[in-house]
């Protein structure tokens, strides 16, 4: 008989971005979620996908966001391979109460999404959920960052920036920018990777929260990094 164990990992608030994570365990499978706060009235939040689907099918904007937002909400996905947004953007259309995503797009773990709330819409809570990557299904994930664009740490856990492999592989001169939903702008100045008399380090090391994507300027480099999950279970 399969037994279920519920683990509440807590909640955290970062500006307008918050998360709470619950893990339901069936044998070796773990299901979790990250809660995102989408600011009201046309404002933006920058998020990432941390999870896999429960049935193994590809994730899409429609499958991870669904009808949790108002009609008119737009999602801009960053295409790291071509260093540009995927256009046209995905938009939720509400026709007589039936909601449909136009221009739905696939979403991999670590993909970055800018979500823009509909004009006039109230603040909304979005739950991004799915199977937690574990020892048997995603213990290692390779990320390739473009020279100037958005990326996300592909696991549902907080990570100190300097402890991530993408930070380690980024070339000297790279700069990290985090989005602040409260001010609707980037946190500046962002930490940069510097070489001081042969000692290479970052000028700062903020914590990247679950569900949070970020902007990385690598000064023309395209670092490839194999990230390893930092939680012991699953």
Coordinates of C-alpha atoms in Angstrom, one line a residue:
X1 CA 0.0 0.0 0.0
X2 CA 1.3 3.4 -0.9
X3 CA 1.5 5.8 2.0
X4 CA 1.3 9.6 1.8
X5 CA 3.4 11.9 3.9
X6 CA 2.8 15.7 3.9
X7 CA 5.7 18.0 4.6
X8 CA 5.2 21.7 4.9
X9 CA 8.5 23.4 4.2
X10 CA 7.4 26.9 5.2
X11 CA 6.7 30.2 3.5
X12 CA 8.8 33.2 2.5
X13 CA 8.1 36.7 1.2
X14 CA 10.5 38.5 -1.1
X15 CA 9.0 41.8 -2.2
X16 CA 5.8 40.6 -3.9
X17 CA 7.2 37.2 -4.6
X18 CA 6.3 34.5 -2.0
X19 CA 6.4 30.8 -1.8
X20 CA 5.2 28.0 0.3
X21 CA 6.0 24.4 -0.5
X22 CA 4.2 21.2 0.4
X23 CA 5.5 17.8 -0.5
X24 CA 3.2 14.8 -0.8
X25 CA 5.2 11.6 -0.9
X26 CA 3.9 8.4 -2.6
X27 CA 6.6 5.8 -2.3
X28 CA 9.5 7.4 -4.2
X29 CA 7.5 10.3 -5.7
X30 CA 7.3 13.8 -4.3
X31 CA 4.9 16.4 -5.4
X32 CA 5.5 20.1 -4.5
X33 CA 4.4 23.6 -5.3
X34 CA 5.8 27.1 -5.3
X35 CA 3.3 30.0 -4.6
X36 CA 3.9 33.1 -6.7
X37 CA 2.2 36.5 -6.1
X38 CA 1.3 38.2 -9.3
X39 CA 1.0 42.0 -8.7
X40 CA -2.2 43.7 -9.8
X41 CA -3.1 45.8 -12.8
X42 CA -0.7 45.1 -15.6
X43 CA 2.4 44.6 -13.4
X44 CA 5.0 41.9 -13.9
X45 CA 6.6 39.0 -12.0
X46 CA 9.6 37.0 -13.2
X47 CA 9.4 33.3 -12.5
X48 CA 10.8 30.0 -13.4
X49 CA 9.5 26.4 -13.7
X50 CA 10.9 24.1 -11.0
X51 CA 8.9 20.9 -11.6
X52 CA 8.2 18.0 -13.9
X53 CA 4.7 16.9 -14.8
X54 CA 3.2 14.0 -12.9
X55 CA 2.5 12.0 -16.0
X56 CA 5.7 12.7 -17.8
X57 CA 4.1 14.8 -20.5
X58 CA 5.8 18.1 -21.6
X59 CA 5.0 21.1 -19.4
X60 CA 3.4 24.1 -21.2
X61 CA 2.3 27.6 -20.0
X62 CA -1.3 26.4 -20.1
X63 CA -0.5 23.3 -17.9
X64 CA 1.5 25.1 -15.2
X65 CA -0.6 28.3 -15.0
X66 CA -4.0 27.2 -16.3
X67 CA -6.9 29.4 -15.2
X68 CA -5.4 30.8 -12.0
X69 CA -5.2 34.3 -13.6
X70 CA -7.6 36.6 -15.3
X71 CA -8.3 36.8 -19.0
X72 CA -5.8 39.2 -20.6
X73 CA -2.8 37.9 -18.6
X74 CA 0.2 37.6 -20.8
X75 CA 3.3 35.4 -20.4
X76 CA 6.6 36.2 -22.1
X77 CA 8.9 33.2 -22.3
X78 CA 12.6 33.7 -22.9
X79 CA 14.2 31.7 -25.6
X80 CA 17.8 31.2 -24.5
X81 CA 18.9 29.6 -27.8
X82 CA 18.1 32.7 -29.7
X83 CA 18.4 35.3 -26.9
X84 CA 14.9 36.8 -27.4
X85 CA 11.4 36.5 -26.3
X86 CA 9.2 33.9 -28.0
X87 CA 6.7 35.9 -30.0
X88 CA 3.8 36.2 -30.2
X89 CA 3.5 35.9 -26.4
X90 CA 1.0 33.5 -24.8
X91 CA -2.2 35.3 -23.7
X92 CA -5.1 34.0 -21.7
X93 CA -8.4 34.7 -23.5
X94 CA -11.7 34.7 -21.6
X95 CA -14.6 34.3 -24.0
X96 CA -17.9 34.2 -22.2
X97 CA -16.3 32.5 -19.2
X98 CA -14.3 30.0 -21.2
X99 CA -10.6 30.6 -20.7
X100 CA -8.1 29.5 -23.4
X101 CA -4.4 30.1 -23.8
X102 CA -3.5 31.5 -27.2
X103 CA 0.1 30.8 -28.4
X104 CA 0.7 28.2 -25.7
X105 CA 4.4 27.3 -25.4
X106 CA 6.4 24.4 -23.9
X107 CA 8.2 25.1 -20.7
X108 CA 11.3 23.2 -19.4
X109 CA 12.7 23.3 -15.9
X110 CA 14.8 26.4 -15.6
X111 CA 12.9 28.3 -18.2
X112 CA 12.2 31.9 -17.3
X113 CA 8.8 33.5 -17.7
X114 CA 7.7 37.1 -17.3
X115 CA 4.0 37.1 -16.3
X116 CA 2.1 40.3 -16.8
X117 CA -1.2 40.6 -15.1
X118 CA -4.2 41.8 -17.0
X119 CA -5.0 45.5 -17.0
X120 CA -7.3 46.3 -14.1
X121 CA -7.0 42.8 -12.6
X122 CA -6.5 42.2 -8.9
X123 CA -3.4 40.7 -7.3
X124 CA -3.4 37.0 -7.9
X125 CA -1.7 33.9 -6.3
X126 CA -0.3 31.4 -8.7
X127 CA 0.6 27.9 -7.7
X128 CA 3.3 26.3 -9.8
X129 CA 3.3 22.6 -9.0
X130 CA 4.4 19.2 -10.2
X131 CA 6.8 16.3 -9.5
X132 CA 9.9 17.3 -7.5
X133 CA 13.2 16.4 -9.3
X134 CA 14.8 13.6 -7.3
X135 CA 17.7 11.1 -7.3
X136 CA 16.1 9.0 -10.0
X137 CA 14.6 11.7 -12.2
X138 CA 16.6 14.9 -12.5
X139 CA 19.3 14.9 -9.9
X140 CA 21.5 16.7 -12.4
X141 CA 20.3 19.3 -14.9
X142 CA 22.4 21.1 -17.6
X143 CA 21.7 24.8 -18.1
X144 CA 23.1 26.8 -21.0
X145 CA 22.8 30.5 -20.5
X146 CA 22.8 32.9 -23.4
X147 CA 25.1 35.9 -23.5
X148 CA 22.3 38.4 -22.3
X149 CA 19.1 37.0 -21.0
X150 CA 16.9 35.2 -18.5
X151 CA 17.5 31.9 -16.8
X152 CA 16.4 30.0 -13.7
X153 CA 17.9 27.6 -11.2
X154 CA 16.0 24.3 -12.1
X155 CA 15.1 23.0 -8.6
X156 CA 12.4 24.0 -6.0
X157 CA 14.8 25.1 -3.4
X158 CA 16.6 28.3 -2.4
X159 CA 20.2 28.6 -3.5
X160 CA 23.0 31.0 -2.6
X161 CA 24.1 32.5 -5.9
X162 CA 27.8 31.8 -5.5
X163 CA 27.0 28.1 -4.7
X164 CA 25.2 27.6 -8.1
X165 CA 27.2 26.1 -10.9
X166 CA 25.9 28.7 -13.4
X167 CA 27.5 31.4 -11.2
X168 CA 30.8 29.4 -11.1
X169 CA 30.8 28.9 -14.9
X170 CA 29.9 32.5 -15.8
X171 CA 32.9 34.5 -17.1
X172 CA 34.6 37.4 -15.3
X173 CA 32.6 40.6 -16.0
X174 CA 29.2 38.8 -15.8
X175 CA 26.4 40.6 -13.8
X176 CA 23.3 39.2 -12.1
X177 CA 20.1 41.1 -12.0
X178 CA 17.1 40.1 -9.9
X179 CA 13.6 41.4 -10.6
X180 CA 11.8 43.2 -7.7
X181 CA 8.0 42.9 -8.1
X182 CA 7.5 45.6 -5.5
X183 CA 9.3 48.3 -7.5
X184 CA 8.7 46.7 -10.9
X185 CA 12.4 47.1 -11.7
X186 CA 15.7 45.3 -11.3
X187 CA 17.7 45.4 -8.1
X188 CA 20.7 47.5 -9.0
X189 CA 23.5 47.4 -8.8
X190 CA 23.5 43.7 -9.3
X191 CA 26.5 41.6 -8.2
X192 CA 29.3 41.2 -10.7
X193 CA 32.0 38.6 -11.1
X194 CA 35.4 40.2 -10.7
X195 CA 39.1 39.3 -10.9
X196 CA 41.1 41.1 -8.2
X197 CA 44.8 40.3 -8.5
X198 CA 44.0 36.8 -9.7
X199 CA 41.3 36.1 -7.1
X200 CA 37.9 35.6 -8.8
X201 CA 34.8 36.2 -6.9
X202 CA 31.3 37.8 -7.0
X203 CA 30.8 41.2 -5.5
X204 CA 27.7 39.9 -3.8
X205 CA 25.8 36.6 -3.4
X206 CA 22.1 37.0 -2.9
X207 CA 19.8 34.1 -2.3
X208 CA 17.8 32.9 -5.4
X209 CA 14.4 31.8 -4.1
X210 CA 12.2 28.9 -5.4
X211 CA 10.3 29.9 -8.4
X212 CA 12.5 33.0 -9.0
X213 CA 14.2 33.5 -12.4
X214 CA 16.9 36.1 -12.9
X215 CA 18.6 38.1 -15.6
X216 CA 22.3 37.2 -16.3
X217 CA 24.6 39.3 -18.5
X218 CA 27.6 37.2 -19.4
X219 CA 29.3 39.8 -21.6
X220 CA 29.1 37.6 -24.6
X221 CA 29.8 34.3 -23.0
X222 CA 27.4 31.3 -23.2
X223 CA 28.3 29.3 -20.0
X224 CA 27.1 25.7 -19.7
X225 CA 26.5 24.5 -16.1
X226 CA 25.4 21.1 -14.8
X227 CA 23.4 21.9 -11.6
X228 CA 22.9 19.3 -8.9
X229 CA 20.0 19.3 -6.6
X230 CA 21.0 20.6 -3.1
X231 CA 18.3 18.9 -1.1
X232 CA 18.9 15.3 0.2
X233 CA 15.5 13.9 -0.5
X234 CA 13.9 12.8 -2.8

